[in-house]
Tab-separated table of C-alpha atoms in Angstrom:
chain	number	residue	atom	x	y	z
A	1	UNK	CA	90.830	67.351	34.770
A	2	UNK	CA	87.481	68.579	35.024
A	3	UNK	CA	87.423	69.535	31.695
A	4	UNK	CA	88.184	66.149	30.620
A	5	UNK	CA	85.681	64.601	32.992
A	6	UNK	CA	83.109	67.056	31.667
A	7	UNK	CA	84.136	65.394	27.881
A	8	UNK	CA	83.770	62.131	29.449
A	9	UNK	CA	80.602	63.014	30.835
A	10	UNK	CA	78.686	64.671	27.929
A	11	UNK	CA	79.624	62.013	25.652
A	12	UNK	CA	78.173	59.180	28.193
A	13	UNK	CA	74.877	61.269	28.377
A	14	UNK	CA	74.000	60.829	24.791
A	15	UNK	CA	73.377	57.188	25.547
A	16	UNK	CA	72.528	56.956	29.222
A	17	UNK	CA	69.921	59.248	29.230
A	18	UNK	CA	67.982	57.622	26.751
A	19	UNK	CA	68.209	54.175	28.125
A	20	UNK	CA	65.739	52.567	29.362
A	21	UNK	CA	65.320	53.433	32.815
A	22	UNK	CA	64.815	49.805	33.537
A	23	UNK	CA	68.242	49.391	32.520
A	24	UNK	CA	69.651	52.247	34.552
A	25	UNK	CA	67.848	50.813	37.574
A	26	UNK	CA	69.026	47.309	37.397
A	27	UNK	CA	72.796	48.228	37.176
A	28	UNK	CA	71.939	50.331	40.028
A	29	UNK	CA	70.802	47.596	42.194
A	30	UNK	CA	73.393	45.234	41.179
A	31	UNK	CA	75.921	48.028	41.779
A	32	UNK	CA	74.103	48.119	45.910
A	33	UNK	CA	74.831	44.059	45.820
A	34	UNK	CA	78.253	44.764	44.908
A	35	UNK	CA	78.511	47.172	47.612
A	36	UNK	CA	76.638	45.016	50.402
A	37	UNK	CA	79.067	42.435	49.226
A	38	UNK	CA	82.282	44.552	49.992
A	39	UNK	CA	80.856	46.169	53.022
A	40	UNK	CA	83.876	45.569	55.720
A	41	UNK	CA	86.424	46.744	53.164
A	42	UNK	CA	84.414	49.825	52.062
A	43	UNK	CA	83.699	50.278	56.252
A	44	UNK	CA	87.731	49.459	56.924
A	45	UNK	CA	88.870	52.122	54.095
A	46	UNK	CA	86.339	54.656	55.482
A	47	UNK	CA	87.544	54.576	58.969
A	48	UNK	CA	91.172	54.121	57.759
A	49	UNK	CA	90.884	57.382	55.887
A	50	UNK	CA	88.992	59.641	58.263
A	51	UNK	CA	89.354	58.119	61.864
A	52	UNK	CA	85.805	57.226	62.604
A	53	UNK	CA	84.816	54.076	64.454
A	54	UNK	CA	84.779	50.836	61.833
A	55	UNK	CA	81.563	50.035	64.443
A	56	UNK	CA	79.863	53.230	62.916
A	57	UNK	CA	81.434	53.266	59.464
A	58	UNK	CA	80.000	49.943	59.263
A	59	UNK	CA	76.773	51.346	59.909
A	60	UNK	CA	77.692	54.349	56.952
A	61	UNK	CA	78.021	51.361	54.631
A	62	UNK	CA	74.773	49.428	55.546
A	63	UNK	CA	72.968	52.780	54.608
A	64	UNK	CA	74.916	53.944	51.206
A	65	UNK	CA	73.543	50.323	49.912
A	66	UNK	CA	69.965	51.213	51.019
A	67	UNK	CA	70.429	54.754	48.965
A	68	UNK	CA	71.309	52.996	45.625
A	69	UNK	CA	68.832	50.178	46.176
A	70	UNK	CA	65.943	52.736	46.979
A	71	UNK	CA	66.475	55.230	44.114
A	72	UNK	CA	67.434	52.257	41.459
A	73	UNK	CA	63.816	50.992	42.513
A	74	UNK	CA	62.793	54.865	41.140
A	75	UNK	CA	64.308	54.646	37.645
A	76	UNK	CA	61.700	53.534	35.909
A	77	UNK	CA	58.935	55.504	37.987
A	78	UNK	CA	59.809	59.169	37.005
A	79	UNK	CA	56.080	60.275	35.655
A	80	UNK	CA	55.130	63.095	33.656
A	81	UNK	CA	51.356	63.931	33.644
A	82	UNK	CA	48.661	64.747	31.367
A	83	UNK	CA	46.705	67.700	31.855
A	84	UNK	CA	43.161	68.088	30.343
A	85	UNK	CA	42.573	71.114	29.573
A	86	UNK	CA	39.296	70.798	27.397
A	87	UNK	CA	40.376	73.794	24.598
A	88	UNK	CA	41.241	71.577	21.462
A	89	UNK	CA	45.086	70.451	23.177
A	90	UNK	CA	46.412	67.626	24.654
A	91	UNK	CA	48.970	68.244	27.377
A	92	UNK	CA	51.302	66.644	28.867
A	93	UNK	CA	54.469	67.201	31.064
A	94	UNK	CA	57.736	65.092	31.138
A	95	UNK	CA	60.304	64.874	33.615
A	96	UNK	CA	63.919	64.909	31.788
A	97	UNK	CA	67.649	64.673	32.914
A	98	UNK	CA	69.606	68.045	33.310
A	99	UNK	CA	72.738	66.531	31.676
A	100	UNK	CA	76.393	66.512	33.279
A	101	UNK	CA	76.025	67.062	36.973
A	102	UNK	CA	78.881	68.741	39.152
A	103	UNK	CA	79.105	66.942	42.508
A	104	UNK	CA	81.169	68.121	45.826
A	105	UNK	CA	81.114	66.034	48.781
A	106	UNK	CA	82.281	66.720	51.956
A	107	UNK	CA	84.971	64.402	54.480
A	108	UNK	CA	83.130	63.399	57.609
A	109	UNK	CA	80.554	61.118	55.920
A	110	UNK	CA	82.365	60.118	52.276
A	111	UNK	CA	81.087	57.180	50.957
A	112	UNK	CA	77.423	58.241	52.734
A	113	UNK	CA	77.736	61.439	50.373
A	114	UNK	CA	78.666	59.765	47.245
A	115	UNK	CA	75.692	57.685	47.153
A	116	UNK	CA	73.223	60.717	48.741
A	117	UNK	CA	74.398	62.488	45.452
A	118	UNK	CA	74.996	59.648	42.387
A	119	UNK	CA	72.086	58.266	43.444
A	120	UNK	CA	69.166	60.244	42.304
A	121	UNK	CA	71.563	61.631	39.839
A	122	UNK	CA	72.307	58.218	37.814
A	123	UNK	CA	68.106	57.149	38.390
A	124	UNK	CA	67.005	60.494	36.887
A	125	UNK	CA	69.732	59.827	33.493
A	126	UNK	CA	72.584	62.573	34.572
A	127	UNK	CA	76.067	61.925	34.223
A	128	UNK	CA	78.394	63.340	36.769
A	129	UNK	CA	81.654	64.442	37.957
A	130	UNK	CA	82.667	64.845	41.602
A	131	UNK	CA	84.841	66.495	43.593
A	132	UNK	CA	86.281	64.112	46.685
A	133	UNK	CA	87.305	65.865	50.158
A	134	UNK	CA	91.348	66.128	49.331
A	135	UNK	CA	91.322	64.422	53.321
A	136	UNK	CA	89.155	61.424	52.200
A	137	UNK	CA	89.051	60.124	48.627
A	138	UNK	CA	89.398	56.607	49.117
A	139	UNK	CA	86.080	55.046	49.379
A	140	UNK	CA	84.526	56.917	47.025
A	141	UNK	CA	87.449	55.973	44.390
A	142	UNK	CA	87.198	52.336	45.387
A	143	UNK	CA	82.869	52.173	45.189
A	144	UNK	CA	83.043	53.744	41.689
A	145	UNK	CA	84.902	50.885	40.399
A	146	UNK	CA	82.400	48.710	41.529
A	147	UNK	CA	79.652	50.930	39.172
A	148	UNK	CA	82.143	50.010	36.158
A	149	UNK	CA	82.650	46.694	37.421
A	150	UNK	CA	78.745	45.871	37.387
A	151	UNK	CA	78.616	47.443	33.788
A	152	UNK	CA	77.625	51.188	34.381
A	153	UNK	CA	78.968	52.692	31.099
A	154	UNK	CA	82.259	54.496	31.383
A	155	UNK	CA	81.653	58.597	31.570
A	156	UNK	CA	78.312	58.065	33.462
A	157	UNK	CA	80.769	58.042	36.930
A	158	UNK	CA	83.648	60.523	37.057
A	159	UNK	CA	85.754	61.025	40.591
A	160	UNK	CA	88.332	63.736	40.792
A	161	UNK	CA	90.532	63.198	44.013
A	162	UNK	CA	91.687	67.629	44.212
A	163	UNK	CA	91.649	70.636	46.352
A	164	UNK	CA	89.311	73.781	46.524
A	165	UNK	CA	90.338	75.250	42.973
A	166	UNK	CA	89.026	71.845	41.370
A	167	UNK	CA	85.693	72.123	42.829
A	168	UNK	CA	85.871	75.704	41.682
A	169	UNK	CA	86.271	74.864	38.078
A	170	UNK	CA	83.265	72.576	38.583
A	171	UNK	CA	80.932	75.571	40.018
A	172	UNK	CA	82.182	77.754	36.952
A	173	UNK	CA	82.258	75.370	34.477
A	174	UNK	CA	80.246	76.460	31.915
A	175	UNK	CA	78.515	72.853	30.384
A	176	UNK	CA	77.321	71.818	33.589
A	177	UNK	CA	74.239	72.068	34.235
A	178	UNK	CA	73.719	71.546	38.155
A	179	UNK	CA	76.341	71.529	41.181
A	180	UNK	CA	75.044	69.579	44.617
A	181	UNK	CA	77.577	70.669	47.262
A	182	UNK	CA	77.992	69.336	50.899
A	183	UNK	CA	80.313	71.193	53.285
A	184	UNK	CA	80.674	74.946	55.130
A	185	UNK	CA	78.113	77.553	55.002
A	186	UNK	CA	81.109	79.909	53.741
A	187	UNK	CA	81.956	77.561	50.937
A	188	UNK	CA	78.165	76.980	50.248
A	189	UNK	CA	77.907	80.978	49.259
A	190	UNK	CA	81.056	80.867	46.895
A	191	UNK	CA	79.802	78.052	45.247
A	192	UNK	CA	76.058	79.788	44.786
A	193	UNK	CA	78.179	82.830	43.643
A	194	UNK	CA	80.563	80.600	41.024
A	195	UNK	CA	77.154	78.920	39.731
A	196	UNK	CA	75.069	82.215	38.818
A	197	UNK	CA	78.115	84.103	37.321
A	198	UNK	CA	78.467	81.151	35.092
A	199	UNK	CA	75.489	79.919	33.469
A	200	UNK	CA	73.092	80.204	36.217
A	201	UNK	CA	73.333	76.264	36.885
A	202	UNK	CA	70.825	74.685	39.239
A	203	UNK	CA	72.474	74.709	43.019
A	204	UNK	CA	71.614	72.137	45.963
A	205	UNK	CA	73.500	73.062	49.366
A	206	UNK	CA	73.386	70.511	52.655
A	207	UNK	CA	75.318	73.469	54.466
A	208	UNK	CA	76.022	74.069	58.240
A	209	UNK	CA	74.236	73.514	61.533
A	210	UNK	CA	74.124	74.101	65.071
A	211	UNK	CA	70.901	72.057	65.557
A	212	UNK	CA	69.237	72.559	68.860
A	213	UNK	CA	68.232	69.338	70.950
A	214	UNK	CA	65.715	69.980	73.750
A	215	UNK	CA	64.982	67.729	76.768
A	216	UNK	CA	61.191	68.351	78.667
A	217	UNK	CA	60.518	67.282	81.974
A	218	UNK	CA	58.088	64.355	81.410
A	219	UNK	CA	61.190	62.637	78.856
A	220	UNK	CA	61.886	59.421	79.634
A	221	UNK	CA	65.536	60.861	81.276
A	222	UNK	CA	67.379	57.275	80.071
A	223	UNK	CA	66.378	57.500	76.651
A	224	UNK	CA	66.544	61.398	76.187
A	225	UNK	CA	70.276	61.270	77.681
A	226	UNK	CA	71.505	58.457	75.968
A	227	UNK	CA	70.013	60.171	72.664
A	228	UNK	CA	71.555	63.362	73.427
A	229	UNK	CA	74.908	61.799	74.089
A	230	UNK	CA	74.489	60.118	70.663
A	231	UNK	CA	73.232	63.329	69.140
A	232	UNK	CA	77.191	65.233	69.461
A	233	UNK	CA	79.672	62.280	70.239
A	234	UNK	CA	78.030	60.338	66.896
A	235	UNK	CA	81.337	60.247	64.515
A	236	UNK	CA	83.306	62.515	66.805
A	237	UNK	CA	80.939	65.084	66.476
A	238	UNK	CA	81.819	65.905	63.023
A	239	UNK	CA	78.004	65.717	61.555
A	240	UNK	CA	76.538	68.607	59.958
A	241	UNK	CA	72.829	68.032	62.453
A	242	UNK	CA	74.912	67.205	65.083
A	243	UNK	CA	72.702	68.635	68.442
A	244	UNK	CA	75.176	70.497	69.862
A	245	UNK	CA	72.913	72.810	71.976
A	246	UNK	CA	71.078	71.421	74.395
A	247	UNK	CA	67.940	72.626	76.160
A	248	UNK	CA	66.966	71.388	79.275
A	249	UNK	CA	63.714	72.032	81.346
A	250	UNK	CA	64.638	73.408	84.253
A	251	UNK	CA	62.636	70.737	86.708
A	252	UNK	CA	65.317	68.133	85.253
A	253	UNK	CA	68.034	69.991	84.356
A	254	UNK	CA	70.944	68.998	87.123
A	255	UNK	CA	69.894	65.423	87.032
A	256	UNK	CA	70.337	65.605	83.096
A	257	UNK	CA	74.148	67.461	83.295
A	258	UNK	CA	75.051	64.862	85.581
A	259	UNK	CA	73.768	61.969	83.916
A	260	UNK	CA	75.358	63.001	80.719
A	261	UNK	CA	78.424	63.642	82.263
A	262	UNK	CA	78.959	60.184	83.647
A	263	UNK	CA	77.996	59.070	79.698
A	264	UNK	CA	80.332	61.630	78.038
A	265	UNK	CA	83.194	60.308	80.567
A	266	UNK	CA	81.929	56.352	79.617
A	267	UNK	CA	82.596	56.823	76.031
A	268	UNK	CA	85.097	54.786	74.974
A	269	UNK	CA	87.805	57.070	72.837
A	270	UNK	CA	90.775	55.605	70.671
A	271	UNK	CA	91.953	53.228	67.690
A	272	UNK	CA	88.777	53.563	65.011
A	273	UNK	CA	89.485	49.776	64.534
A	274	UNK	CA	89.097	48.475	68.284
A	275	UNK	CA	85.476	47.714	68.214
A	276	UNK	CA	85.394	48.797	71.220
A	277	UNK	CA	85.309	52.051	70.178
A	278	UNK	CA	82.633	55.020	69.818
A	279	UNK	CA	84.423	57.995	69.649
A	280	UNK	CA	87.689	57.832	67.136
A	281	UNK	CA	89.722	60.460	65.848
A	282	UNK	CA	89.073	64.188	64.544
A	283	UNK	CA	89.569	63.739	60.571
A	284	UNK	CA	92.814	66.096	60.543
A	285	UNK	CA	95.463	68.564	62.187
A	286	UNK	CA	92.898	71.513	60.493
A	287	UNK	CA	89.802	70.225	62.661
A	288	UNK	CA	91.493	69.216	65.736
A	289	UNK	CA	92.731	72.724	65.999
A	290	UNK	CA	89.578	74.346	65.266
A	291	UNK	CA	87.646	72.301	68.113
A	292	UNK	CA	90.480	73.269	70.445
A	293	UNK	CA	90.254	76.866	69.935
A	294	UNK	CA	86.815	76.961	70.411
A	295	UNK	CA	87.131	74.938	73.767
A	296	UNK	CA	89.551	77.286	74.599
A	297	UNK	CA	87.415	80.166	73.471
A	298	UNK	CA	84.135	78.715	75.597
A	299	UNK	CA	86.600	78.814	78.543
A	300	UNK	CA	87.759	82.192	77.745
A	301	UNK	CA	83.954	83.115	77.950
A	302	UNK	CA	82.665	81.940	80.880
A	303	UNK	CA	81.048	78.999	80.440
A	304	UNK	CA	81.461	75.695	82.794
A	305	UNK	CA	82.978	73.047	81.644
A	306	UNK	CA	81.242	70.128	82.926
A	307	UNK	CA	83.598	67.445	81.621
A	308	UNK	CA	86.459	66.963	78.555
A	309	UNK	CA	87.420	70.266	77.292
A	310	UNK	CA	91.030	69.203	76.159
A	311	UNK	CA	93.006	67.390	74.014
A	312	UNK	CA	93.659	63.631	74.987
A	313	UNK	CA	97.238	62.861	75.727
A	314	UNK	CA	97.851	59.918	72.843
A	315	UNK	CA	99.066	59.662	69.647
A	316	UNK	CA	96.254	61.101	67.510
A	317	UNK	CA	93.979	63.748	66.932
A	318	UNK	CA	91.360	62.872	70.082
A	319	UNK	CA	89.354	65.239	71.719
A	320	UNK	CA	87.914	64.630	75.298
A	321	UNK	CA	83.527	64.182	75.075
A	322	UNK	CA	83.239	68.380	76.011
A	323	UNK	CA	80.694	69.393	77.820
A	324	UNK	CA	79.683	73.411	78.710
A	325	UNK	CA	76.925	74.215	80.891
A	326	UNK	CA	75.656	77.518	81.950
A	327	UNK	CA	76.145	79.050	78.487
A	328	UNK	CA	74.444	81.776	77.334
A	329	UNK	CA	73.167	82.508	73.969
A	330	UNK	CA	75.563	85.645	72.988
A	331	UNK	CA	78.479	82.982	73.381
A	332	UNK	CA	80.247	82.144	70.162
A	333	UNK	CA	80.267	78.311	71.513
A	334	UNK	CA	76.575	78.468	71.348
A	335	UNK	CA	76.275	80.363	67.908
A	336	UNK	CA	79.012	78.690	65.790
A	337	UNK	CA	79.331	75.390	64.556
A	338	UNK	CA	82.051	73.631	65.847
A	339	UNK	CA	82.080	70.488	63.933
A	340	UNK	CA	83.480	68.464	66.933
A	341	UNK	CA	82.541	66.152	70.147
A	342	UNK	CA	81.571	69.783	71.894
A	343	UNK	CA	78.320	70.151	73.740
A	344	UNK	CA	76.750	73.469	75.544
A	345	UNK	CA	73.637	72.957	77.979
A	346	UNK	CA	71.119	75.789	78.716
A	347	UNK	CA	68.112	76.062	81.608
A	348	UNK	CA	64.583	76.665	80.299
A	349	UNK	CA	61.166	77.156	81.653
A	350	UNK	CA	58.330	77.049	79.293
A	351	UNK	CA	57.462	75.951	75.950
A	352	UNK	CA	57.583	79.198	74.459
A	353	UNK	CA	60.833	80.295	76.351
A	354	UNK	CA	62.754	76.867	74.378
A	355	UNK	CA	61.036	77.054	70.913
A	356	UNK	CA	62.480	81.126	70.849
A	357	UNK	CA	65.767	79.638	72.480
A	358	UNK	CA	65.828	76.956	69.222
A	359	UNK	CA	65.357	79.435	66.478
A	360	UNK	CA	67.525	81.713	67.589
A	361	UNK	CA	70.330	80.675	65.016
A	362	UNK	CA	71.348	80.994	61.682
A	363	UNK	CA	71.041	77.761	60.605
A	364	UNK	CA	68.440	75.619	60.547
A	365	UNK	CA	69.593	71.923	59.725
A	366	UNK	CA	68.207	69.220	62.382
A	367	UNK	CA	66.509	69.608	65.912
A	368	UNK	CA	65.483	66.776	68.167
A	369	UNK	CA	63.120	66.937	71.078
A	370	UNK	CA	62.148	64.246	73.941
A	371	UNK	CA	58.757	64.152	75.559
A	372	UNK	CA	55.927	62.133	76.634
A	373	UNK	CA	53.610	63.972	75.467
A	374	UNK	CA	52.268	63.690	71.922
A	375	UNK	CA	50.548	66.908	71.370
A	376	UNK	CA	53.602	69.090	73.044
A	377	UNK	CA	55.403	66.574	70.300
A	378	UNK	CA	53.905	67.888	67.542
A	379	UNK	CA	53.406	71.311	68.270
A	380	UNK	CA	56.719	71.653	68.968
A	381	UNK	CA	58.112	70.258	66.173
A	382	UNK	CA	56.026	72.707	63.662
A	383	UNK	CA	57.452	75.882	65.595
A	384	UNK	CA	60.577	74.583	65.004
A	385	UNK	CA	62.191	76.537	61.971
A	386	UNK	CA	64.818	73.431	60.696
A	387	UNK	CA	64.512	70.697	57.787
A	388	UNK	CA	64.616	67.931	60.057
A	389	UNK	CA	63.075	67.607	63.718
A	390	UNK	CA	63.578	63.838	65.185
A	391	UNK	CA	61.068	63.402	68.023
A	392	UNK	CA	62.770	61.167	71.457
A	393	UNK	CA	65.470	60.043	69.058
A	394	UNK	CA	68.451	61.939	67.070
A	395	UNK	CA	69.756	61.566	63.692
A	396	UNK	CA	67.323	58.746	62.331
A	397	UNK	CA	67.807	58.912	58.746
A	398	UNK	CA	66.119	56.434	56.167
A	399	UNK	CA	66.532	56.473	52.669
A	400	UNK	CA	63.367	57.382	51.795
A	401	UNK	CA	63.115	60.295	54.200
A	402	UNK	CA	64.533	63.618	52.862
A	403	UNK	CA	66.969	65.518	54.812
A	404	UNK	CA	67.726	69.414	54.052
A	405	UNK	CA	68.053	72.620	55.469
A	406	UNK	CA	66.020	75.591	56.358
A	407	UNK	CA	67.686	79.187	56.177
A	408	UNK	CA	71.841	79.714	56.101
A	409	UNK	CA	72.008	75.380	56.078
A	410	UNK	CA	70.978	75.404	52.452
A	411	UNK	CA	68.534	74.398	49.932
A	412	UNK	CA	67.238	71.668	48.141
A	413	UNK	CA	66.798	67.831	49.377
A	414	UNK	CA	68.584	64.622	49.554
A	415	UNK	CA	67.367	61.279	49.801
A	416	UNK	CA	63.448	60.353	49.102
A	417	UNK	CA	61.395	61.156	46.460
A	418	UNK	CA	62.392	64.984	46.549
A	419	UNK	CA	65.914	64.011	45.978
A	420	UNK	CA	64.921	63.452	42.517
A	421	UNK	CA	63.363	67.017	42.086
A	422	UNK	CA	66.904	68.529	41.882
A	423	UNK	CA	68.137	66.020	38.835
A	424	UNK	CA	64.817	66.500	36.672
A	425	UNK	CA	63.974	69.524	34.367
A	426	UNK	CA	60.048	69.605	33.462
A	427	UNK	CA	59.149	69.932	30.024
A	428	UNK	CA	55.843	71.057	28.652
A	429	UNK	CA	54.445	69.744	25.605
A	430	UNK	CA	50.846	71.169	23.856
A	431	UNK	CA	49.121	69.168	20.697
A	432	UNK	CA	46.598	71.220	18.603
A	433	UNK	CA	43.957	68.837	17.898
A	434	UNK	CA	42.266	69.365	15.184
A	435	UNK	CA	38.577	67.986	15.583
A	436	UNK	CA	36.768	65.526	13.051
A	437	UNK	CA	33.725	66.583	11.436
A	438	UNK	CA	31.931	62.395	11.679
A	439	UNK	CA	28.939	63.024	10.387
A	440	UNK	CA	30.399	64.630	7.261
A	441	UNK	CA	32.093	61.187	6.639
A	442	UNK	CA	28.871	59.137	6.530
C-alpha cells in the first residue's frame, strides 16, 4: 500500500510542483471553506473516534480551517533572494519542494495534526503519503475527501490507515524525501534511525513533553488556577504540551492547591456529546491502563493524592481529574510523560530555584508562567528551555505562531512561516556575466 501511494504521489508531483502557486493556494482556500461548511460533522466524527468532548472538538476544527487558509495564503509567497556578489556573476536562490513527503500523525488531535502536516506541504508544492493513527483514522479520511471535492488533483494527498509497520515503511522508503512525525519520543527515535538508514531523508519530529507550569506569588490567582486546570485537564490530559508539572511559590502554594482541587472536582467528566462535558473519555483501553499504572506508581512513591487518583465507576475509559502534591523530582510521575489528566504540584521559593526545576527534564516542548511583573515574565521566559512559553495563559495556539520542541521534544517547527522551512530546499544559481565593451560599439 505504501508503494502504491508513493507511485501515485510521484506522478502527481510532476504537475503539482510546477503548477502556478496561486492555483495551489486557491484550492487550499476552497478546502478551508469546505471544512468550515462541514465543521459540525467533522467535530462529531472527531469526538466519536477519539472520545474528546464535542465542545473541544469544535475548537479543533475551527483551527484546522485557519491553518489550511493560512498556508493557502503563503503558496504564492515562497520567495528566493538575489545575492549581490559584485564579482561578475548574477546570483539568486530558489526555494523548491522536496518531492514526496511522508507524514505520520497521532491520535490525540487527529484532524488538527492532519492540517499542521498537509498545510505547509501543499503550499510549497510537495505531495503527501500520510499514515493516520490506527485508533483514530476517520476524520482525516473525510477531510481528504473534501480535498478531492474542491479539485486538488488525484495523488497529491494519499491517506493510509495502518499500524506501526505502515509507518516504518514510510520512514524507510527510498523515494520518500522527507518524513514528519508527531508522537512519542521513543517512536521518534526509531523513525529517525530508519530515515538515516535508508536515504537520509529530512526528518521533523514533534515528540513528548513534561511541561512546567509556574505560578508566582504575585500572579492573579483566579486566572492562574483556571489556566492551570485547563492546561492539564483539557482534552482529557492527552496533550503533548500539557502543563503536567505545577510549580507554585510557597506563599500561595496551599491556596492554589485548594483552589485547583475544587476546580478539578467540578469538571464535568462524561459523554463527549453532552455539551456540558469538558473532559471526555481516554482514547483507548491501552491509554487508560497506562494512566492508571502511573497513578498507582505515584501512590507507591509516596505522593499525596489531593483529589482523583482512580478510574471513574461508569462504562467507558474515564479517569477522575487527579492532583498529586508534595512530590519530589525523582518520582516517576514527575519525570515521565503520563499523557492523561494527572498533575503533580511542587512548592518553590525563588526564581532561580524554579527555573532550575523547570529545566530539570529531558523534554522541552511547552511551559507556562503566571505573574503580574512583566520584567519577571520576560526574564523567566528567556531562561526556560522550551519551544513555547505561555505567560498568563496556556496552550494558546495560533496558526501563525511556530510550535515545536527543544531537547528530546523534537526538531523542526510546525505552523507559522517556520513551518514552510521543513518542506523546501534551497537552490543557488550563479550565472557568469560577460562584460560588454560598449565603447567599441560606438
